[in-house]
Amino acid sequence: MEEMAAISVRVSAEFEEPVPLMEGSPFPEVQQLLKRKAPLLGFYDRYTCLHAPCGRAIHIVANPEISDAQVLHVRWVLQQLLTAVPGARWGTQTQKAAVADAVSQGDKVIFLQGDLVEDGGIHEKQHAKKCEDYVDGDCGLTSSQIVVPGTAAYSQGKKDTTWEEVLHFVHGHGVMKALPDLQAKIDEACKQAVLHGAYYPLREHSVCSNEEYLAMAMESWYGIHDCKDDRTQQGFLGGWEYPRCDSPEQLAAVDPLMFEILQGFFPPRTSLLRAPAACQCMPLDAVNVARPPSVLERIEPVRQRWIQKYASLPDDATARMELLANKSSEGSSSGSDSDSTSS
């Protein structure tokens, strides 16, 4: 009966469209966020939210360079990830409600803004960074990263980064806190994918972390990629990180533990798979995890470092994550990071 009592995340009628972010707002959710005294006003001008089952709001703010359609798309993706999946191992109403409630703690904010200078925009750095001393913000998506279905950019095969960044938001603030058994499964899947060569982490990723791995696998599952990227055409996503899989069977063969996770938590693949008309990539007859030799020279040393680190850590995923978390805290306190991959 507990399952029937749980309530899904919801969009209140007053927030069907974005509302002005301003002093004196008639909306309690906006007033609550502004109590944090973050420097939101003057840069961000619109607001929307999802309400977690506990009643708290998960806030989204946007600046003028973000369209209303982009704001609503980001909120829709967040809602998809927090909505129950009937019959899924970690997707019951109760489990998804626990994740949403965890995400909503502490006035969490998704920041949306225009492009940075390095991406052709006008902003020297994300304004979100200035706000994070006041609110627990995350997911600093920029305007060119939010590719709304039905737009010209989407039809041209451009990657929608919304899914990746919103998943990081839900994973870090929700799954890790509310579903420890799922988080342990993700960590073990990441380890096995590294050991077997399905996943090649990038140098800038923290050693033996699993957030980017989960995002890469989700993008492969839903067909989210940049069709004009040569690596995509060759059957890989990101910086040669993960295979591009065109069917559930392909992903199950390459990464069986991740296949269980994707089926057990995420919305059905068939309901969110990128429309074939919006993908310009040639279908893959089979998945090949072997990267080109010239690429391996660069990325294999990083994978080997992860393998060596895994060998020094506990076999149990929960114990492994606790040890890594403790070392990370110690490194932050001392101002150093012994596991940094940068060199």
Coordinates of C-alpha atoms in Angstrom, one line a residue:
M1 CA 0.0 0.0 0.0
E2 CA 3.0 2.2 0.5
E3 CA 3.4 2.3 -3.3
M4 CA -0.1 3.8 -3.8
A5 CA 0.6 6.5 -1.1
A6 CA 3.6 7.9 -2.8
I7 CA 3.1 11.1 -4.9
S8 CA 5.0 11.9 -8.1
V9 CA 6.8 15.2 -8.8
R10 CA 4.4 17.7 -10.3
V11 CA 4.2 21.0 -12.1
S12 CA 1.8 23.4 -10.4
A13 CA -0.7 25.1 -12.6
E14 CA 0.8 28.6 -11.9
F15 CA 4.2 27.3 -13.3
E16 CA 3.0 25.9 -16.6
E17 CA 5.0 28.7 -18.2
P18 CA 8.0 30.4 -16.7
V19 CA 7.2 33.3 -14.4
P20 CA 9.3 36.5 -13.7
L21 CA 12.0 36.2 -11.2
M22 CA 11.6 39.4 -9.2
E23 CA 11.4 41.0 -5.8
G24 CA 7.8 41.1 -4.5
S25 CA 6.9 37.9 -6.5
P26 CA 3.4 36.6 -5.6
F27 CA 4.8 33.0 -5.7
P28 CA 6.0 31.6 -2.3
E29 CA 8.6 29.4 -4.2
V30 CA 10.2 32.5 -5.7
Q31 CA 10.2 34.2 -2.3
Q32 CA 11.8 31.2 -0.7
L33 CA 14.6 31.2 -3.2
L34 CA 15.3 34.9 -2.9
K35 CA 15.6 34.6 0.9
R36 CA 18.9 32.9 0.2
K37 CA 20.3 36.3 -0.9
A38 CA 22.1 34.8 -3.9
P39 CA 22.9 37.4 -6.6
L40 CA 20.2 36.1 -8.9
L41 CA 18.4 39.3 -9.8
G42 CA 19.8 41.4 -12.5
F43 CA 21.2 38.3 -14.4
Y44 CA 18.4 35.7 -14.2
D45 CA 15.0 36.9 -15.1
R46 CA 12.7 33.9 -15.1
Y47 CA 11.7 31.1 -12.8
T48 CA 10.0 27.7 -12.9
C49 CA 10.1 24.6 -10.7
L50 CA 9.0 21.1 -10.0
H51 CA 7.5 20.2 -6.7
A52 CA 8.8 17.1 -5.0
P53 CA 6.3 14.8 -3.2
C54 CA 7.4 16.3 0.1
G55 CA 6.1 19.7 -1.2
R56 CA 9.5 21.4 -1.6
A57 CA 10.4 23.1 -4.9
I58 CA 13.3 22.1 -7.1
H59 CA 14.1 25.5 -8.6
I60 CA 15.1 26.4 -12.2
V61 CA 16.2 30.0 -13.1
A62 CA 17.1 31.3 -16.5
N63 CA 18.7 34.5 -18.0
P64 CA 17.3 36.4 -21.1
E65 CA 19.4 34.4 -23.5
I66 CA 17.5 31.2 -22.7
S67 CA 14.1 30.8 -24.4
D68 CA 10.9 29.8 -22.6
A69 CA 10.9 26.6 -24.7
Q70 CA 14.4 25.8 -23.4
V71 CA 13.4 26.4 -19.8
L72 CA 10.4 24.1 -20.2
H73 CA 12.5 21.4 -22.0
V74 CA 15.0 21.3 -19.1
R75 CA 12.1 21.0 -16.6
W76 CA 10.5 18.2 -18.7
V77 CA 13.8 16.2 -18.7
L78 CA 14.0 16.7 -14.9
Q79 CA 10.5 15.4 -14.6
Q80 CA 11.2 12.4 -16.8
L81 CA 14.1 11.3 -14.6
L82 CA 12.0 11.7 -11.4
T83 CA 8.8 10.1 -12.6
A84 CA 8.0 6.5 -11.5
V85 CA 8.6 3.7 -14.0
P86 CA 6.1 0.9 -13.4
G87 CA 7.8 -2.5 -12.9
A88 CA 11.3 -1.1 -12.8
R89 CA 13.6 -2.3 -10.0
W90 CA 14.6 1.2 -8.8
G91 CA 11.7 3.1 -10.4
T92 CA 8.8 2.6 -8.1
Q93 CA 6.7 5.6 -6.9
T94 CA 8.3 5.3 -3.4
Q95 CA 11.9 5.1 -4.8
K96 CA 11.5 8.0 -7.2
A97 CA 9.7 10.0 -4.5
A98 CA 12.7 9.5 -2.2
V99 CA 15.1 10.6 -5.0
A100 CA 13.0 13.7 -5.7
D101 CA 12.7 14.6 -2.0
A102 CA 16.5 14.3 -1.6
V103 CA 17.1 16.6 -4.6
S104 CA 14.7 19.2 -3.2
Q105 CA 16.6 19.6 0.1
G106 CA 18.3 22.9 0.6
D107 CA 16.7 24.9 -2.2
K108 CA 18.5 23.1 -5.1
V109 CA 18.8 25.3 -8.2
I110 CA 19.3 24.5 -11.9
F111 CA 21.0 27.5 -13.5
L112 CA 20.4 28.2 -17.2
Q113 CA 22.4 31.0 -19.0
G114 CA 23.8 32.2 -22.3
D115 CA 27.0 30.8 -23.8
L116 CA 30.4 31.3 -22.3
V117 CA 33.2 33.2 -24.2
E118 CA 34.9 29.9 -25.1
D119 CA 31.7 28.7 -26.7
G120 CA 31.2 31.9 -28.7
G121 CA 29.1 33.7 -26.1
I122 CA 29.6 36.8 -24.1
H123 CA 30.1 35.6 -20.5
E124 CA 33.5 35.4 -19.0
K125 CA 32.4 32.7 -16.6
Q126 CA 29.1 31.2 -15.4
H127 CA 27.2 33.5 -13.2
A128 CA 26.1 30.4 -11.4
K129 CA 29.5 30.2 -9.7
K130 CA 28.8 33.5 -7.9
C131 CA 25.5 32.1 -6.6
E132 CA 26.8 28.8 -5.2
D133 CA 28.0 30.5 -2.0
Y134 CA 24.3 31.1 -1.2
V135 CA 22.4 28.2 -2.8
D136 CA 23.3 24.6 -3.7
G137 CA 23.2 25.2 -7.4
D138 CA 24.2 22.9 -10.2
C139 CA 23.7 22.0 -13.9
G140 CA 25.0 25.2 -15.5
L141 CA 23.5 24.6 -18.9
T142 CA 24.1 27.2 -21.6
S143 CA 21.9 28.2 -24.4
S144 CA 23.6 26.3 -27.2
Q145 CA 23.6 23.1 -25.1
I146 CA 19.8 23.0 -24.7
V147 CA 18.6 21.5 -28.0
V148 CA 14.8 21.3 -28.0
P149 CA 13.1 18.6 -30.1
G150 CA 11.5 20.0 -33.1
T151 CA 14.0 22.9 -33.6
A152 CA 16.3 23.2 -36.5
A153 CA 19.4 22.3 -34.4
Y154 CA 17.7 19.1 -33.3
S155 CA 16.8 18.1 -36.8
Q156 CA 20.4 18.7 -37.9
G157 CA 21.6 16.1 -35.4
K158 CA 23.1 18.4 -32.8
K159 CA 23.5 16.8 -29.4
D160 CA 21.1 17.9 -26.6
T161 CA 23.4 18.2 -23.5
T162 CA 20.3 18.7 -21.2
W163 CA 20.0 15.0 -20.4
E164 CA 23.6 14.7 -19.3
E165 CA 23.6 17.7 -17.1
V166 CA 20.2 17.1 -15.5
L167 CA 21.2 13.5 -14.9
H168 CA 24.3 14.7 -13.0
F169 CA 22.0 16.9 -10.9
V170 CA 19.6 14.0 -10.1
H171 CA 22.4 11.5 -9.6
G172 CA 24.6 13.7 -7.3
H173 CA 21.8 15.2 -5.2
G174 CA 19.2 12.4 -5.3
V175 CA 20.3 8.9 -6.2
M176 CA 23.5 8.9 -4.2
K177 CA 21.6 10.0 -1.1
A178 CA 18.3 8.1 -1.5
L179 CA 19.1 4.8 -3.3
P180 CA 22.4 3.5 -2.0
D181 CA 21.9 0.0 -3.5
L182 CA 21.4 1.6 -7.0
Q183 CA 24.5 3.8 -6.4
A184 CA 26.5 0.7 -5.5
K185 CA 25.3 -1.0 -8.7
I186 CA 26.4 2.0 -10.8
D187 CA 29.8 2.0 -9.2
E188 CA 30.3 -1.7 -9.8
A189 CA 29.1 -1.4 -13.4
C190 CA 31.6 1.4 -13.9
K191 CA 34.5 -0.7 -12.5
Q192 CA 33.6 -3.7 -14.7
A193 CA 33.2 -1.5 -17.8
V194 CA 36.7 0.0 -17.2
L195 CA 38.2 -3.4 -16.6
H196 CA 36.7 -4.8 -19.8
G197 CA 37.5 -1.8 -22.0
A198 CA 33.9 -0.7 -22.6
Y199 CA 34.4 2.6 -20.8
Y200 CA 37.5 4.8 -21.2
P201 CA 37.5 7.6 -18.7
L202 CA 38.9 11.0 -19.6
R203 CA 42.0 12.4 -17.9
E204 CA 40.0 15.2 -16.2
H205 CA 37.6 12.8 -14.5
S206 CA 38.3 12.0 -10.9
V207 CA 39.8 8.5 -10.6
C208 CA 37.2 5.8 -10.1
S209 CA 34.3 8.2 -10.2
N210 CA 31.1 7.1 -11.9
E211 CA 29.0 10.2 -12.8
E212 CA 30.4 10.6 -16.3
Y213 CA 30.2 6.9 -17.0
L214 CA 26.5 6.8 -16.1
A215 CA 25.8 9.8 -18.3
M216 CA 27.6 8.3 -21.3
A217 CA 25.7 5.1 -21.0
M218 CA 22.4 6.9 -20.7
E219 CA 23.2 8.9 -23.9
S220 CA 24.0 5.7 -25.7
W221 CA 20.7 4.2 -24.5
Y222 CA 18.6 7.0 -25.8
G223 CA 20.6 7.8 -29.0
I224 CA 21.8 11.2 -27.7
H225 CA 24.9 12.3 -29.6
D226 CA 26.3 14.8 -32.1
C227 CA 25.8 13.3 -35.5
K228 CA 28.5 15.5 -37.0
D229 CA 31.2 14.3 -34.6
D230 CA 33.6 11.9 -36.4
R231 CA 33.9 9.8 -33.3
T232 CA 30.1 9.3 -33.3
Q233 CA 30.3 8.1 -36.9
Q234 CA 33.0 5.6 -35.9
G235 CA 30.8 4.2 -33.2
F236 CA 31.9 6.1 -30.0
L237 CA 30.5 8.8 -27.8
G238 CA 32.4 11.7 -26.1
G239 CA 36.2 11.5 -26.1
W240 CA 36.1 7.9 -27.2
E241 CA 34.6 7.1 -23.8
Y242 CA 31.7 4.8 -24.5
P243 CA 30.4 2.8 -27.5
R244 CA 27.5 4.1 -29.5
C245 CA 24.8 1.4 -29.2
D246 CA 21.9 1.4 -31.6
S247 CA 19.8 -1.3 -29.8
P248 CA 19.2 -2.7 -26.3
E249 CA 20.8 -5.9 -27.4
Q250 CA 24.0 -4.1 -28.4
L251 CA 24.3 -2.3 -25.1
A252 CA 23.4 -5.5 -23.1
A253 CA 26.3 -7.3 -24.9
V254 CA 28.8 -4.6 -24.2
D255 CA 27.8 -3.5 -20.7
P256 CA 25.4 -6.0 -19.0
L257 CA 25.4 -4.4 -15.6
M258 CA 24.6 -1.0 -17.0
F259 CA 21.8 -2.5 -19.1
E260 CA 20.2 -3.6 -15.8
I261 CA 20.5 -0.1 -14.4
L262 CA 19.1 1.6 -17.5
Q263 CA 16.1 -0.7 -17.5
G264 CA 15.7 -0.5 -13.7
F265 CA 15.6 3.3 -13.2
F266 CA 15.3 5.3 -16.4
P267 CA 12.1 6.0 -18.4
P268 CA 11.5 3.4 -21.2
R269 CA 13.9 3.7 -24.1
T270 CA 11.1 3.4 -26.7
S271 CA 9.4 6.5 -25.3
L272 CA 12.4 8.8 -25.4
L273 CA 14.6 7.4 -28.1
R274 CA 15.7 10.0 -30.6
A275 CA 13.6 9.9 -33.7
P276 CA 15.5 8.3 -36.6
A277 CA 14.7 11.3 -38.7
A278 CA 16.7 13.5 -36.3
C279 CA 19.8 11.2 -36.5
Q280 CA 22.1 11.4 -39.5
C281 CA 24.4 8.6 -38.4
M282 CA 24.6 5.3 -40.3
P283 CA 23.2 2.4 -38.3
L284 CA 25.7 0.1 -36.7
D285 CA 25.5 -3.6 -37.6
A286 CA 27.6 -4.4 -34.5
V287 CA 29.2 -2.6 -31.6
N288 CA 33.0 -2.5 -31.6
V289 CA 34.7 -1.5 -28.4
A290 CA 38.2 -1.5 -29.9
R291 CA 39.4 2.1 -30.3
P292 CA 41.8 3.0 -33.1
P293 CA 45.5 2.4 -32.2
S294 CA 46.4 6.1 -32.5
V295 CA 43.6 6.9 -30.0
L296 CA 44.6 4.1 -27.6
E297 CA 48.1 5.6 -27.3
R298 CA 46.5 8.6 -25.6
I299 CA 43.6 7.1 -23.6
E300 CA 44.9 3.7 -22.5
P301 CA 47.2 5.2 -19.9
V302 CA 44.3 6.8 -18.2
R303 CA 42.3 3.5 -18.1
Q304 CA 45.3 1.7 -16.7
R305 CA 45.6 4.2 -13.9
W306 CA 42.0 3.5 -13.0
I307 CA 42.6 -0.2 -13.1
Q308 CA 45.6 0.1 -10.7
K309 CA 43.5 2.3 -8.4
Y310 CA 40.6 -0.3 -8.4
A311 CA 43.1 -3.0 -7.5
S312 CA 44.0 -1.1 -4.3
L313 CA 40.4 -0.5 -3.3
P314 CA 37.9 -2.9 -1.7
D315 CA 36.0 -5.3 -3.9
D316 CA 32.7 -4.3 -2.3
A317 CA 31.3 -1.3 -4.1
T318 CA 29.8 0.3 -1.0
A319 CA 33.1 0.0 0.9
R320 CA 35.0 1.3 -2.1
M321 CA 32.8 4.4 -2.5
E322 CA 33.1 5.2 1.3
L323 CA 36.8 4.9 1.1
L324 CA 37.1 7.2 -1.9
A325 CA 34.7 9.7 -0.3
N326 CA 36.8 9.8 2.8
K327 CA 40.0 10.3 0.9
S328 CA 38.3 13.0 -1.2
S329 CA 37.3 14.8 2.0
E330 CA 40.8 14.5 3.5
G331 CA 42.2 15.9 0.2
S332 CA 39.8 18.8 0.2
S333 CA 40.7 19.7 3.8
S334 CA 44.4 19.6 3.1
G335 CA 44.1 21.6 -0.2
S336 CA 45.4 18.7 -2.3
D337 CA 43.9 15.8 -4.3
S338 CA 46.1 12.8 -4.5
D339 CA 43.8 11.2 -7.0
S340 CA 43.7 14.0 -9.5
T341 CA 44.1 12.9 -13.0
S342 CA 45.5 16.1 -14.4
S343 CA 49.1 16.2 -15.2

